[in-house]
XYZ file of C-alpha atoms in Angstrom:
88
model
C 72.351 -5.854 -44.492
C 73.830 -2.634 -44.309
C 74.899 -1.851 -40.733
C 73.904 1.920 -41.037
C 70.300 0.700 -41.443
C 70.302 -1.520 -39.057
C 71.808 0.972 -36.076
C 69.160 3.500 -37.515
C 66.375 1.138 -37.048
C 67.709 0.203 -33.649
C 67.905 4.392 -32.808
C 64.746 4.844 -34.106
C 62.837 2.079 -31.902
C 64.753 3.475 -28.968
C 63.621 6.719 -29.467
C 60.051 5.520 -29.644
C 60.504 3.497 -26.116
C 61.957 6.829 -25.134
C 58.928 8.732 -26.069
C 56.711 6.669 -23.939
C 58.347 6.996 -21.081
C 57.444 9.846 -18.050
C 58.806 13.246 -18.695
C 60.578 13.230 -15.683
C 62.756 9.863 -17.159
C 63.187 11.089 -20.799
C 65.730 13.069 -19.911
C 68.830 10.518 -20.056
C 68.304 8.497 -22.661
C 66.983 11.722 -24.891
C 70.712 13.180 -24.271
C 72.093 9.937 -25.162
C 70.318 9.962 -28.538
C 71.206 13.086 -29.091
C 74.397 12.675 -29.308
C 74.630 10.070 -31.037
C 72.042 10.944 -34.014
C 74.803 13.408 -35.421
C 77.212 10.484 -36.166
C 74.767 7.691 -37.523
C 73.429 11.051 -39.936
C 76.580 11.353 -41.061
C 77.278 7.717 -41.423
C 73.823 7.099 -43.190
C 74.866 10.001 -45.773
C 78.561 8.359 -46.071
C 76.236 4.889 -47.048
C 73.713 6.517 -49.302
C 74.430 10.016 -50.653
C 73.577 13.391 -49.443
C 70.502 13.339 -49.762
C 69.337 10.553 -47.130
C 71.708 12.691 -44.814
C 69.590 15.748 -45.664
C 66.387 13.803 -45.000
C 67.546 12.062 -42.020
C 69.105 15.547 -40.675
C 65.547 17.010 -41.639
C 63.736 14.171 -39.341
C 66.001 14.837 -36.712
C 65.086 18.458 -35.941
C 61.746 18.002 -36.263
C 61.977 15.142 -33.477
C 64.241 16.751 -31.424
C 63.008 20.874 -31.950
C 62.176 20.997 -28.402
C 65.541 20.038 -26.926
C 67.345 21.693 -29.473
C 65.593 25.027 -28.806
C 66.329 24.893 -25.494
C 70.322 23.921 -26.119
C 70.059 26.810 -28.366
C 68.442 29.298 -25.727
C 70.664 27.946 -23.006
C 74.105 28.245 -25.063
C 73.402 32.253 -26.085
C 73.077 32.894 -22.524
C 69.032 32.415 -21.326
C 67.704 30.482 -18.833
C 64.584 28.898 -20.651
C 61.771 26.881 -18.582
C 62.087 22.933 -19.232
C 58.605 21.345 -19.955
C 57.944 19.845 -16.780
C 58.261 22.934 -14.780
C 55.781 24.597 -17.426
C 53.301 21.842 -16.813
C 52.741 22.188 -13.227
C-alpha cells in the first residue's frame, strides 16, 4: 500500500472524529490538521500527479473555508467573530 493513502485515510477519519466533537474542543486538533493537510497534499500530488493534488487541495478548502477565512481576516489586520461567540 502506498503510505500517502494510507496517512490520508488516517487524516481523513480524524477529521471526521474531529467534526463530531463540541465546538468549544475542535479547536486543537482542527489546528493540528491544518497544518499538516498542506504537506500530505503535496505528498499525495508527489505520489499521483497534479491533479490528485489539485483535487485534494480543492477538498481541503471546502472543509476547512471557515478557518481559513478567518486566518485570512485575522492576518490582513481584522478582528473577525469565531463561531461560538456568534452562537450565543
Amino acid at each position: 500500500m502506498i503510505w500517502s493513502v494510507l496517512i490520508g485515510a488516517l487524516w481523513v477519519l480524524a477529521a471526521t472524529i474531529t467534526a463530531f466533537l463540541p465546538m468549544r474542543l475542535q479547536m486543537v486538533p482542527g489546528i493540528a490538521l491544518l497544518v499538516a493537510a498542506p504537506v500530505l497534499i503535496v505528498w499525495l500530488g508527489f505520489d499521483f500527479g497534479w491533479l490528485v493534488g489539485v483535487a485534494a487541495l480543492l477538498a481541503f478548502g471546502s472543509m476547512f473555508r471557515n478557518p481559513l477565512r478567518y486566518f485570512w481576516a485575522r492576518a490582513r489586520g481584522q478582528n473577525p467573530a469565531l463561531p461560538s461567540e456568534l452562537m450565543k
